[in-house]
Amino acid sequence: MSAVKYVFVTGGVTSSLGKGIISASLAKLLQARGYRVTIQKLDPYINVDPGTLNPYEHGECYVTNDGAETDLDLGHYERFLNTPTSRANNVTTGSIYQTVINKERHGEYLGKTVQVIPHITDEIKRRVQALGNTGDYEVVITEIGGTVGDIESLPFVESVRQMIWDMGSTNVAVVHLTLMPYLSATGELKTKPTQHSVKALLELGVQPDIVVCRSEKPITSDLKRKVALFCNLNVNAVIEALDAPTIYDVPIHMLKEQLDKVVLSKLKLPSKQEPELDHWKSFLGKLKNPVHEARIGLVGKYIELKDAYKSINEALIHAGVANECRIDMKWIHSSKISADNVENQLGDLDGVVVAPGFGDRGIEGKVEAIRYARENNLPFLGICLGMQCAVVEFARNVMGMKDAHSTEMNPSTKHGVIDIMDEQKHIKSKGGTMRLGEYPCHLVKGTRTAAVYGKTRVMERHRHRYELNNKFLKKMESAGLAASGIYQEKNLVEIIELKSHPWFIGVQFHPEYKSTVESPHPLFVRFVKAAVENRKG
Ligand code: GLN
């Protein structure tokens, strides 16, 4: 008899209904009742991980402490729960097939025909239960990407069916998220898409235990009864998920709808205490009643798709709340910035973040934005490529190395102030091969960065191939650029700052991945504070 309970979250009717946020909210409520809980995402695509995906495809690639390149929903899980996820928390169809095919090549199937059922479904179940088997969790919530009925998610749904059969229905709960559209012509919410979507699940042998309906209007008890009747549910298992002004409202909405209680009762778990959400509620209170405002620019090349910068956006929101400040975001396309219009584009900002990225496109716009921030004392935070561009800008415009560049963009420059790391030079294959995950960083005493963190050693997450070229470091330091964070083991510069500037910091790592509701990241908090202080008028 299993001690660990499993909850699956599936989606129906359309994609983008917010399964990730519903999963994270349910997890938050269970955690607030005193349960140890984690969330996992199953993604139906064939890529082994999203590390090779263009951000326009799936938004940001999130990185865990153990160096997995994962779906951005893992960022929501960490931000809501304030506990780290790991490689085991994101499983793709590609990674399942890779394991099964490798086993087949090693002869582990002993001459059997290898098939979707049972070999692929067994591997899926093994990955779900692997989290339960760590002993770290009482409840594992697994979100299934895609929409029920999609060809590519069939093996996942079949695995859910088998797990219910294997473990018994008190050990596995299924939450199905659907859309209840509002027809303005008749002034009605419609339940039919939900009914059809539940039928699609039933055809696959899975009866959902709870149906959560996204809706833009309140769902009356008559409508709930109708959904319950046609979907074989208790009325209290039909949950309203109204559109919310912020994702951080959703746990509170789900608490009112008693999603957590219905799940616990289905799993025959005690409700323990009432959820302890004091900190969460005070965060929400401050989010909704800001005292200050700061206009923050985010310079990047993927800004048409805001999800490409999800973690940075959320980290700024957390930092805003810590400063009782509303963040007025201005998204600036790096390839549209030039010397002629930079004043126009950045002149109204209180602070600017230059985003991570790969490749050439928009690079000169980033450098130009940084020049403007440096010359005009505009608070600046450069992340990964943003930090590398700050080094390039400094070399070009302060030290007079006109052709200074990263060798990623210009391999033949004489002044490759950013260069490929030694360990990366011989790597040919893509996917999971960058410098990934958490590394220690030693902060240099007396620097602004050390003061920001209030510590001498921090752990931060990385995702890059290039680094500041130490050949140029001495000269840069005499020109006023300080290396304020070092990975001592390999003598890599991880943080730079400018001594003569009120707030100018560039980091080779991604602080945004570590910012959560409960512990906003100090770099973002102090950056927003500097922006508030810098606010004109
Ligand atoms: N392209 C740069 C590198 O590989 C920066 C990567 C990033 O911004 N994540 O080093």
Coordinates of C-alpha atoms and ligand atoms in Angstrom, one line a residue:
M1 CA 0.0 0.0 0.0
S2 CA 1.5 3.3 -1.1
A3 CA 2.0 6.1 1.4
V4 CA 2.5 8.6 -1.4
K5 CA -0.6 10.0 -3.1
Y6 CA -0.7 11.1 -6.7
V7 CA -2.7 13.9 -8.3
F8 CA -2.9 14.3 -12.1
V9 CA -3.9 17.6 -13.7
T10 CA -5.2 17.3 -17.2
G11 CA -6.6 19.9 -19.5
G12 CA -9.5 20.0 -22.0
V13 CA -11.3 22.2 -24.5
T14 CA -8.3 24.5 -25.3
S15 CA -4.7 24.9 -24.3
S16 CA -3.4 27.9 -22.3
L17 CA -6.1 27.6 -19.6
G18 CA -3.5 27.8 -16.8
K19 CA -3.0 24.1 -15.8
G20 CA 0.4 25.1 -14.4
I21 CA -1.1 27.8 -12.2
I22 CA -3.9 25.5 -11.0
S23 CA -1.4 22.8 -10.2
A24 CA 0.8 25.2 -8.4
S25 CA -2.1 26.7 -6.5
L26 CA -3.4 23.3 -5.4
A27 CA 0.2 22.4 -4.3
K28 CA 0.4 25.7 -2.4
L29 CA -2.8 25.0 -0.5
L30 CA -1.7 21.5 0.4
Q31 CA 1.7 22.8 1.5
A32 CA 0.0 25.5 3.6
R33 CA -1.9 22.7 5.3
G34 CA 1.4 21.0 6.2
Y35 CA 1.8 18.5 3.4
R36 CA 5.1 17.9 1.7
V37 CA 4.3 18.2 -2.0
T38 CA 6.0 18.6 -5.3
I39 CA 4.8 19.2 -8.8
Q40 CA 5.9 17.5 -12.0
K41 CA 5.3 18.4 -15.7
L42 CA 4.9 15.8 -18.4
D43 CA 5.4 17.4 -21.9
P44 CA 4.2 15.5 -25.0
Y45 CA 6.8 16.8 -27.4
I46 CA 9.7 14.7 -28.8
N47 CA 12.5 17.1 -27.9
V48 CA 14.4 15.4 -25.0
D49 CA 14.1 18.7 -23.1
P50 CA 13.1 22.3 -24.1
G51 CA 16.8 23.4 -24.0
T52 CA 16.9 23.2 -27.8
L53 CA 13.7 25.1 -28.4
N54 CA 13.5 28.6 -29.6
P55 CA 11.8 30.8 -26.9
Y56 CA 9.2 31.8 -29.5
E57 CA 8.0 28.1 -29.5
H58 CA 7.5 27.5 -25.8
G59 CA 8.6 30.6 -23.9
E60 CA 11.5 30.7 -21.5
C61 CA 13.7 27.7 -20.8
Y62 CA 13.8 27.3 -17.0
V63 CA 16.9 25.8 -15.3
T64 CA 16.9 23.8 -12.1
N65 CA 19.6 23.6 -9.4
D66 CA 20.7 20.3 -10.8
G67 CA 21.1 21.8 -14.3
A68 CA 18.1 20.5 -16.1
E69 CA 16.7 22.7 -18.9
T70 CA 13.0 22.6 -18.3
D71 CA 9.5 23.9 -19.1
L72 CA 8.7 27.3 -17.7
D73 CA 5.9 25.8 -15.6
L74 CA 8.6 24.6 -13.2
G75 CA 9.3 28.3 -12.5
H76 CA 5.8 28.7 -11.3
Y77 CA 6.1 25.7 -9.1
E78 CA 9.2 27.0 -7.5
R79 CA 7.8 30.6 -7.2
F80 CA 4.6 29.3 -5.5
L81 CA 6.1 26.6 -3.3
N82 CA 9.5 28.1 -2.5
T83 CA 11.1 24.7 -2.8
P84 CA 13.5 23.7 -5.6
T85 CA 12.5 21.3 -8.4
S86 CA 14.9 19.0 -10.2
R87 CA 15.5 17.1 -13.4
A88 CA 12.9 14.6 -12.3
N89 CA 10.2 17.2 -12.3
N90 CA 10.0 17.6 -16.0
V91 CA 9.6 14.6 -18.3
T92 CA 9.1 14.8 -22.1
T93 CA 8.0 12.2 -24.6
G94 CA 11.4 12.5 -26.1
S95 CA 13.2 11.6 -22.8
I96 CA 10.8 8.7 -22.3
Y97 CA 11.5 7.3 -25.8
Q98 CA 15.3 8.0 -25.3
T99 CA 15.3 5.8 -22.2
V100 CA 13.3 3.0 -23.7
I101 CA 15.3 3.0 -26.9
N102 CA 18.6 3.0 -25.0
K103 CA 17.3 0.0 -23.0
E104 CA 16.4 -1.8 -26.2
R105 CA 19.9 -1.2 -27.6
H106 CA 21.3 -2.7 -24.4
G107 CA 19.2 -5.8 -24.9
E108 CA 17.2 -5.2 -21.7
Y109 CA 13.9 -6.2 -23.2
L110 CA 15.2 -9.8 -23.8
G111 CA 14.0 -10.2 -27.3
K112 CA 10.5 -8.8 -26.7
T113 CA 8.8 -6.5 -29.2
V114 CA 9.1 -3.0 -27.6
Q115 CA 5.7 -1.2 -27.7
V116 CA 3.9 1.9 -26.5
I117 CA 2.0 -0.3 -24.1
P118 CA 3.5 -1.6 -21.9
H119 CA 7.0 -0.3 -22.4
I120 CA 6.4 3.4 -22.9
T121 CA 3.6 3.6 -20.4
D122 CA 5.8 1.6 -17.8
E123 CA 8.5 4.2 -18.3
I124 CA 6.1 7.1 -17.8
K125 CA 4.7 5.5 -14.6
R126 CA 8.3 4.9 -13.4
R127 CA 9.1 8.6 -13.9
V128 CA 6.0 9.7 -12.0
Q129 CA 6.6 7.3 -9.1
A130 CA 10.3 8.1 -9.0
L131 CA 9.4 11.4 -7.3
G132 CA 7.1 9.6 -4.9
N133 CA 9.9 7.0 -4.2
T134 CA 12.4 9.7 -3.1
G135 CA 10.6 9.7 0.3
D136 CA 10.6 13.5 0.3
Y137 CA 6.9 14.0 -0.6
E138 CA 3.5 12.9 0.6
V139 CA 1.7 14.2 -2.5
V140 CA 3.1 14.3 -6.1
I141 CA 1.1 16.5 -8.4
T142 CA 1.7 15.7 -12.1
E143 CA 0.5 18.2 -14.7
I144 CA 0.0 16.7 -18.2
G145 CA 0.9 19.1 -21.0
G146 CA -1.4 19.5 -24.0
T147 CA -5.1 18.9 -24.3
V148 CA -7.0 15.6 -23.7
G149 CA -7.7 14.0 -27.0
D150 CA -4.4 15.1 -28.6
I151 CA -2.8 12.1 -30.3
E152 CA 0.6 12.8 -28.6
S153 CA -0.6 12.8 -25.0
L154 CA -2.5 9.5 -25.3
P155 CA 0.3 7.4 -23.6
F156 CA 0.3 9.9 -20.7
V157 CA -3.5 9.5 -20.1
E158 CA -3.2 5.7 -20.5
S159 CA -0.5 5.8 -17.8
V160 CA -2.9 7.6 -15.5
R161 CA -5.6 5.0 -16.2
Q162 CA -3.1 2.2 -15.3
M163 CA -1.9 4.0 -12.2
I164 CA -5.5 4.2 -10.9
W165 CA -5.9 0.5 -11.6
D166 CA -2.5 -0.4 -10.1
M167 CA -2.8 1.7 -6.9
G168 CA -6.5 2.0 -6.3
S169 CA -8.7 5.0 -6.6
T170 CA -7.9 6.4 -3.1
N171 CA -4.3 6.8 -4.0
V172 CA -4.7 8.7 -7.3
A173 CA -6.9 11.7 -8.0
V174 CA -7.6 13.3 -11.4
V175 CA -8.3 17.0 -11.7
H176 CA -9.5 18.1 -15.2
L177 CA -9.3 21.8 -16.2
T178 CA -11.7 23.0 -18.8
L179 CA -13.1 26.2 -20.2
M180 CA -16.7 27.3 -19.7
P181 CA -17.1 29.9 -22.5
Y182 CA -19.5 32.9 -22.1
L183 CA -21.7 33.7 -25.1
S184 CA -22.5 37.3 -25.0
A185 CA -25.2 37.0 -27.6
T186 CA -27.4 35.0 -25.2
G187 CA -25.7 36.1 -22.0
E188 CA -24.9 32.5 -20.9
L189 CA -22.1 30.3 -19.8
K190 CA -22.0 27.1 -21.8
T191 CA -21.2 23.7 -20.3
K192 CA -21.2 21.6 -23.5
P193 CA -17.4 21.9 -24.2
T194 CA -16.7 20.7 -20.6
Q195 CA -19.1 17.7 -21.1
H196 CA -17.4 16.8 -24.3
S197 CA -14.0 17.1 -22.9
V198 CA -14.9 14.8 -19.9
K199 CA -16.3 12.4 -22.5
A200 CA -13.0 12.4 -24.3
L201 CA -11.3 11.4 -21.0
L202 CA -13.9 8.7 -20.3
E203 CA -13.2 7.2 -23.7
L204 CA -9.6 6.8 -22.6
G205 CA -10.8 5.1 -19.5
V206 CA -10.3 7.9 -17.0
Q207 CA -13.1 9.4 -14.9
P208 CA -12.0 12.8 -13.5
D209 CA -12.6 13.3 -9.8
I210 CA -12.7 17.1 -10.0
V211 CA -13.5 19.4 -12.9
V212 CA -12.1 22.9 -12.6
C213 CA -13.9 25.3 -15.0
R214 CA -12.1 28.4 -16.2
S215 CA -14.7 31.1 -16.7
E216 CA -14.9 34.9 -17.1
K217 CA -18.2 35.0 -15.2
P218 CA -19.3 33.4 -11.9
I219 CA -20.6 29.9 -12.3
T220 CA -24.1 29.5 -10.6
S221 CA -24.9 26.5 -8.5
D222 CA -27.4 25.4 -11.2
L223 CA -24.6 25.2 -13.7
K224 CA -22.3 23.4 -11.3
R225 CA -25.1 20.9 -10.8
K226 CA -25.5 20.4 -14.5
V227 CA -21.7 19.8 -15.0
A228 CA -21.8 17.4 -12.0
L229 CA -24.8 15.5 -13.4
F230 CA -23.3 15.0 -16.9
C231 CA -19.8 14.3 -15.7
N232 CA -20.6 11.9 -12.9
L233 CA -19.3 14.2 -10.1
N234 CA -20.3 15.5 -6.7
V235 CA -21.5 19.0 -7.0
N236 CA -18.6 20.2 -4.7
A237 CA -16.2 18.6 -7.2
V238 CA -17.1 21.2 -9.8
I239 CA -14.8 24.1 -9.1
E240 CA -15.0 27.6 -10.5
A241 CA -11.8 29.2 -11.7
L242 CA -12.6 32.8 -12.5
D243 CA -10.2 34.9 -14.6
A244 CA -8.0 36.5 -12.0
P245 CA -6.2 39.9 -12.1
T246 CA -2.9 38.2 -11.1
I247 CA -1.8 34.6 -11.0
Y248 CA -1.0 35.1 -7.3
D249 CA -4.8 35.4 -6.6
V250 CA -5.4 31.8 -7.8
P251 CA -4.5 29.9 -4.6
I252 CA -6.9 32.2 -2.7
H253 CA -9.7 31.5 -5.2
M254 CA -9.0 27.8 -5.1
L255 CA -9.2 27.9 -1.3
K256 CA -12.6 29.6 -1.4
E257 CA -13.7 26.9 -3.8
Q258 CA -12.2 24.2 -1.5
L259 CA -10.2 22.5 -4.3
D260 CA -7.7 21.3 -1.6
K261 CA -10.4 19.8 0.6
V262 CA -12.1 18.0 -2.3
V263 CA -8.7 16.5 -3.4
L264 CA -7.8 15.5 0.2
S265 CA -11.1 13.8 0.8
K266 CA -10.8 11.9 -2.5
L267 CA -7.4 10.7 -1.4
K268 CA -8.6 9.9 2.1
L269 CA -6.1 12.3 3.6
P270 CA -6.8 14.3 6.7
S271 CA -7.2 18.1 6.2
K272 CA -4.7 18.7 9.0
Q273 CA -4.7 22.5 9.8
E274 CA -6.5 25.3 8.0
P275 CA -4.0 26.6 5.3
E276 CA -1.4 28.9 6.7
L277 CA -1.3 31.7 4.1
D278 CA -0.4 34.8 6.1
H279 CA 2.7 35.6 4.1
W280 CA 0.9 34.9 0.8
K281 CA -2.0 37.2 1.7
S282 CA 0.3 40.0 2.9
F283 CA 2.2 39.6 -0.5
L284 CA -1.1 40.0 -2.3
G285 CA -2.1 42.9 -0.2
K286 CA 1.1 44.8 -1.1
L287 CA 0.9 43.8 -4.7
K288 CA -2.5 45.4 -4.9
N289 CA -1.8 48.5 -2.9
P290 CA 1.6 49.8 -4.0
V291 CA 3.0 53.0 -2.5
H292 CA 5.6 53.6 -5.2
E293 CA 5.9 53.0 -8.9
A294 CA 8.9 52.4 -11.1
R295 CA 9.1 52.2 -14.9
I296 CA 11.4 49.3 -15.7
G297 CA 12.6 48.6 -19.3
L298 CA 13.3 45.1 -20.4
V299 CA 15.6 45.0 -23.4
G300 CA 15.4 41.7 -25.3
K301 CA 14.9 40.2 -28.7
Y302 CA 11.9 38.0 -27.9
I303 CA 9.6 40.6 -26.4
E304 CA 6.7 39.8 -28.8
L305 CA 6.2 36.7 -26.6
K306 CA 6.2 37.8 -23.0
D307 CA 6.6 34.2 -21.8
A308 CA 10.1 34.3 -23.2
Y309 CA 11.0 36.4 -20.1
K310 CA 8.6 34.8 -17.6
S311 CA 11.0 34.5 -14.7
I312 CA 12.5 38.0 -15.1
N313 CA 9.0 39.4 -15.2
E314 CA 7.9 37.6 -12.0
A315 CA 11.2 38.4 -10.2
L316 CA 10.5 42.0 -10.9
I317 CA 7.0 41.7 -9.5
H318 CA 8.4 40.0 -6.3
A319 CA 11.0 42.7 -6.0
G320 CA 8.3 45.4 -6.6
V321 CA 6.2 44.0 -3.7
A322 CA 9.3 44.0 -1.4
N323 CA 9.6 47.7 -2.2
E324 CA 5.8 48.3 -2.1
C325 CA 6.3 49.4 -5.7
R326 CA 4.2 48.8 -8.8
I327 CA 6.4 47.8 -11.7
D328 CA 5.4 49.6 -14.9
M329 CA 7.1 47.3 -17.5
K330 CA 8.3 48.7 -20.8
W331 CA 9.2 45.9 -23.2
I332 CA 11.9 47.2 -25.6
H333 CA 13.0 45.3 -28.7
S334 CA 16.8 45.2 -28.8
S335 CA 16.9 45.2 -32.6
K336 CA 15.0 48.5 -32.7
I337 CA 17.4 50.4 -30.5
S338 CA 20.0 52.6 -32.2
A339 CA 22.3 55.5 -31.2
D340 CA 19.7 57.8 -32.8
N341 CA 16.7 56.7 -30.8
V342 CA 18.1 55.3 -27.6
E343 CA 17.3 58.5 -25.6
N344 CA 13.8 58.3 -26.9
Q345 CA 13.3 54.7 -26.0
L346 CA 15.1 54.7 -22.6
G347 CA 14.6 58.3 -21.5
D348 CA 11.5 57.6 -19.5
L349 CA 12.9 54.6 -17.5
D350 CA 13.8 54.4 -13.9
G351 CA 15.8 51.3 -14.4
V352 CA 16.7 48.9 -17.2
V353 CA 17.3 45.2 -17.4
V354 CA 19.1 43.7 -20.4
A355 CA 18.0 40.2 -21.0
P356 CA 19.8 36.9 -21.6
G357 CA 20.0 35.5 -25.1
F358 CA 22.0 33.7 -27.8
G359 CA 23.3 34.8 -31.2
D360 CA 23.7 38.0 -33.0
R361 CA 20.3 39.5 -33.6
G362 CA 19.7 42.7 -31.6
I363 CA 23.1 42.6 -30.0
E364 CA 24.1 46.2 -31.0
G365 CA 20.8 47.5 -29.6
K366 CA 21.7 45.9 -26.3
V367 CA 25.1 47.5 -26.3
E368 CA 23.6 50.8 -27.1
A369 CA 21.0 50.5 -24.3
I370 CA 23.9 49.7 -21.9
R371 CA 25.9 52.7 -23.0
Y372 CA 22.9 54.9 -22.3
A373 CA 22.4 53.4 -18.9
R374 CA 26.1 53.8 -18.0
E375 CA 26.4 57.4 -19.2
N376 CA 23.1 58.5 -17.7
N377 CA 23.4 56.8 -14.3
L378 CA 20.3 54.7 -15.0
P379 CA 20.1 51.7 -12.7
F380 CA 21.2 48.7 -14.8
L381 CA 20.9 44.9 -14.3
G382 CA 22.5 42.8 -17.0
I383 CA 21.6 39.1 -17.0
C384 CA 23.9 36.6 -18.8
L385 CA 24.1 37.9 -22.3
G386 CA 23.1 41.3 -20.8
M387 CA 26.2 41.1 -18.6
Q388 CA 28.4 40.0 -21.5
C389 CA 27.1 43.0 -23.5
A390 CA 28.0 45.3 -20.6
V391 CA 31.6 44.1 -20.7
V392 CA 31.7 44.6 -24.5
E393 CA 30.2 48.1 -24.2
F394 CA 32.8 49.0 -21.5
A395 CA 35.7 47.7 -23.6
R396 CA 34.5 49.6 -26.6
N397 CA 33.4 52.9 -25.2
V398 CA 35.5 53.3 -22.0
M399 CA 38.7 51.5 -23.0
G400 CA 38.7 52.4 -26.7
M401 CA 38.8 48.8 -28.0
K402 CA 36.5 49.6 -30.9
D403 CA 36.2 46.0 -32.2
A404 CA 35.6 44.5 -28.8
H405 CA 33.0 41.7 -28.9
S406 CA 32.0 38.3 -27.7
T407 CA 33.6 35.7 -29.9
E408 CA 30.1 34.2 -30.1
M409 CA 29.2 37.1 -32.4
N410 CA 32.5 37.9 -33.9
P411 CA 35.0 34.9 -33.8
S412 CA 37.8 36.9 -35.4
T413 CA 37.9 40.0 -33.2
K414 CA 41.3 40.9 -31.7
H415 CA 39.5 42.0 -28.5
G416 CA 37.4 38.9 -27.6
V417 CA 36.5 40.3 -24.2
I418 CA 33.9 37.5 -23.9
D419 CA 35.2 34.1 -25.0
I420 CA 34.1 30.5 -25.0
M421 CA 34.9 28.6 -21.8
D422 CA 37.7 26.1 -22.1
E423 CA 35.5 23.2 -21.1
Q424 CA 33.0 24.2 -23.9
K425 CA 35.6 24.3 -26.7
H426 CA 35.3 20.7 -27.8
I427 CA 31.6 20.2 -27.3
K428 CA 29.8 19.7 -30.6
S429 CA 26.4 18.3 -29.6
K430 CA 23.5 20.6 -28.6
G431 CA 21.1 19.9 -25.7
G432 CA 22.2 19.8 -22.1
T433 CA 25.8 20.7 -23.0
M434 CA 26.1 24.3 -21.7
R435 CA 27.4 25.2 -18.3
L436 CA 24.1 24.5 -16.5
G437 CA 22.7 24.6 -13.0
E438 CA 23.9 25.8 -9.7
Y439 CA 27.5 26.9 -8.9
P440 CA 28.9 28.7 -5.9
C441 CA 30.0 32.3 -6.4
H442 CA 32.3 34.1 -4.0
L443 CA 31.5 37.8 -3.5
V444 CA 34.3 40.3 -3.2
K445 CA 34.3 42.2 0.0
G446 CA 33.6 45.9 -0.2
T447 CA 31.7 45.7 -3.5
R448 CA 28.1 46.8 -4.1
T449 CA 27.2 43.2 -4.9
A450 CA 28.4 41.9 -1.6
A451 CA 26.4 44.6 0.1
V452 CA 23.3 43.7 -2.0
Y453 CA 23.5 40.0 -0.9
G454 CA 24.8 40.7 2.6
K455 CA 26.9 37.5 2.3
T456 CA 30.2 36.3 0.9
R457 CA 29.2 33.2 -0.9
V458 CA 26.0 32.5 -2.9
M459 CA 24.7 29.7 -5.1
E460 CA 23.3 30.8 -8.5
R461 CA 22.1 29.0 -11.6
H462 CA 23.8 29.2 -15.0
R463 CA 23.1 28.5 -18.6
H464 CA 25.8 29.7 -21.0
R465 CA 28.9 28.8 -23.0
Y466 CA 30.8 32.1 -22.9
E467 CA 32.6 34.0 -20.1
L468 CA 34.5 37.1 -19.4
N469 CA 38.0 36.7 -20.9
N470 CA 40.4 37.0 -18.0
K471 CA 43.1 38.1 -20.4
F472 CA 41.5 41.6 -20.3
L473 CA 40.5 41.6 -16.7
K474 CA 43.4 43.6 -15.2
K475 CA 43.0 46.4 -17.7
M476 CA 39.3 46.5 -17.2
E477 CA 39.7 46.8 -13.5
S478 CA 42.1 49.7 -13.8
A479 CA 39.5 51.4 -16.1
G480 CA 36.8 51.1 -13.4
L481 CA 35.0 47.8 -13.9
A482 CA 35.1 45.6 -10.8
A483 CA 34.8 41.8 -10.8
S484 CA 32.6 41.5 -7.8
G485 CA 31.7 37.8 -8.0
I486 CA 34.1 34.9 -8.8
Y487 CA 33.7 31.2 -9.2
Q488 CA 36.9 30.4 -7.4
E489 CA 37.4 26.8 -8.6
K490 CA 37.8 27.9 -12.2
N491 CA 38.6 31.6 -11.7
L492 CA 35.5 32.7 -13.7
V493 CA 34.1 36.2 -13.3
E494 CA 30.4 35.8 -12.5
I495 CA 29.5 39.4 -11.6
I496 CA 30.7 42.8 -12.7
E497 CA 29.9 46.2 -11.4
L498 CA 30.9 49.8 -12.2
K499 CA 32.4 51.7 -9.3
S500 CA 31.5 55.1 -10.7
H501 CA 27.9 54.4 -11.3
P502 CA 25.1 54.5 -8.7
W503 CA 23.7 51.0 -9.6
F504 CA 25.3 49.0 -12.5
I505 CA 25.6 45.3 -12.0
G506 CA 25.9 42.5 -14.6
V507 CA 25.6 38.8 -13.7
Q508 CA 26.7 35.8 -15.7
F509 CA 24.0 33.6 -14.0
H510 CA 20.2 33.9 -13.9
P511 CA 19.1 35.3 -10.5
E512 CA 15.5 35.3 -11.9
Y513 CA 15.3 31.5 -11.6
K514 CA 15.7 31.8 -7.8
S515 CA 13.2 34.5 -7.0
T516 CA 10.0 33.3 -5.2
V517 CA 7.0 34.9 -3.5
E518 CA 8.5 34.0 -0.1
S519 CA 12.1 35.0 -0.9
P520 CA 12.4 37.6 -3.6
H521 CA 15.9 37.8 -5.1
P522 CA 18.1 40.4 -3.4
L523 CA 19.6 41.6 -6.8
F524 CA 16.1 42.4 -8.1
V525 CA 15.0 43.8 -4.8
R526 CA 17.9 46.2 -4.6
F527 CA 17.7 47.0 -8.3
V528 CA 14.0 48.0 -8.0
K529 CA 14.9 50.0 -4.8
A530 CA 17.5 51.9 -6.9
A531 CA 15.0 52.5 -9.6
V532 CA 12.4 53.9 -7.1
E533 CA 15.1 56.2 -5.8
N534 CA 16.0 57.2 -9.3
R535 CA 12.5 58.1 -10.3
K536 CA 12.1 61.4 -11.8
G537 CA 9.4 63.7 -10.7
Ligands
GLN1 N1 24.9 33.3 -25.4 C1 25.6 33.6 -24.2 C2 26.5 32.4 -23.8 O1 26.2 31.3 -24.3 C3 24.7 34.0 -23.1 C4 23.7 32.9 -22.7 C5 22.5 33.5 -21.9 O2 22.3 34.7 -21.9 N2 21.8 32.6 -21.2 O3 27.3 32.5 -23.0

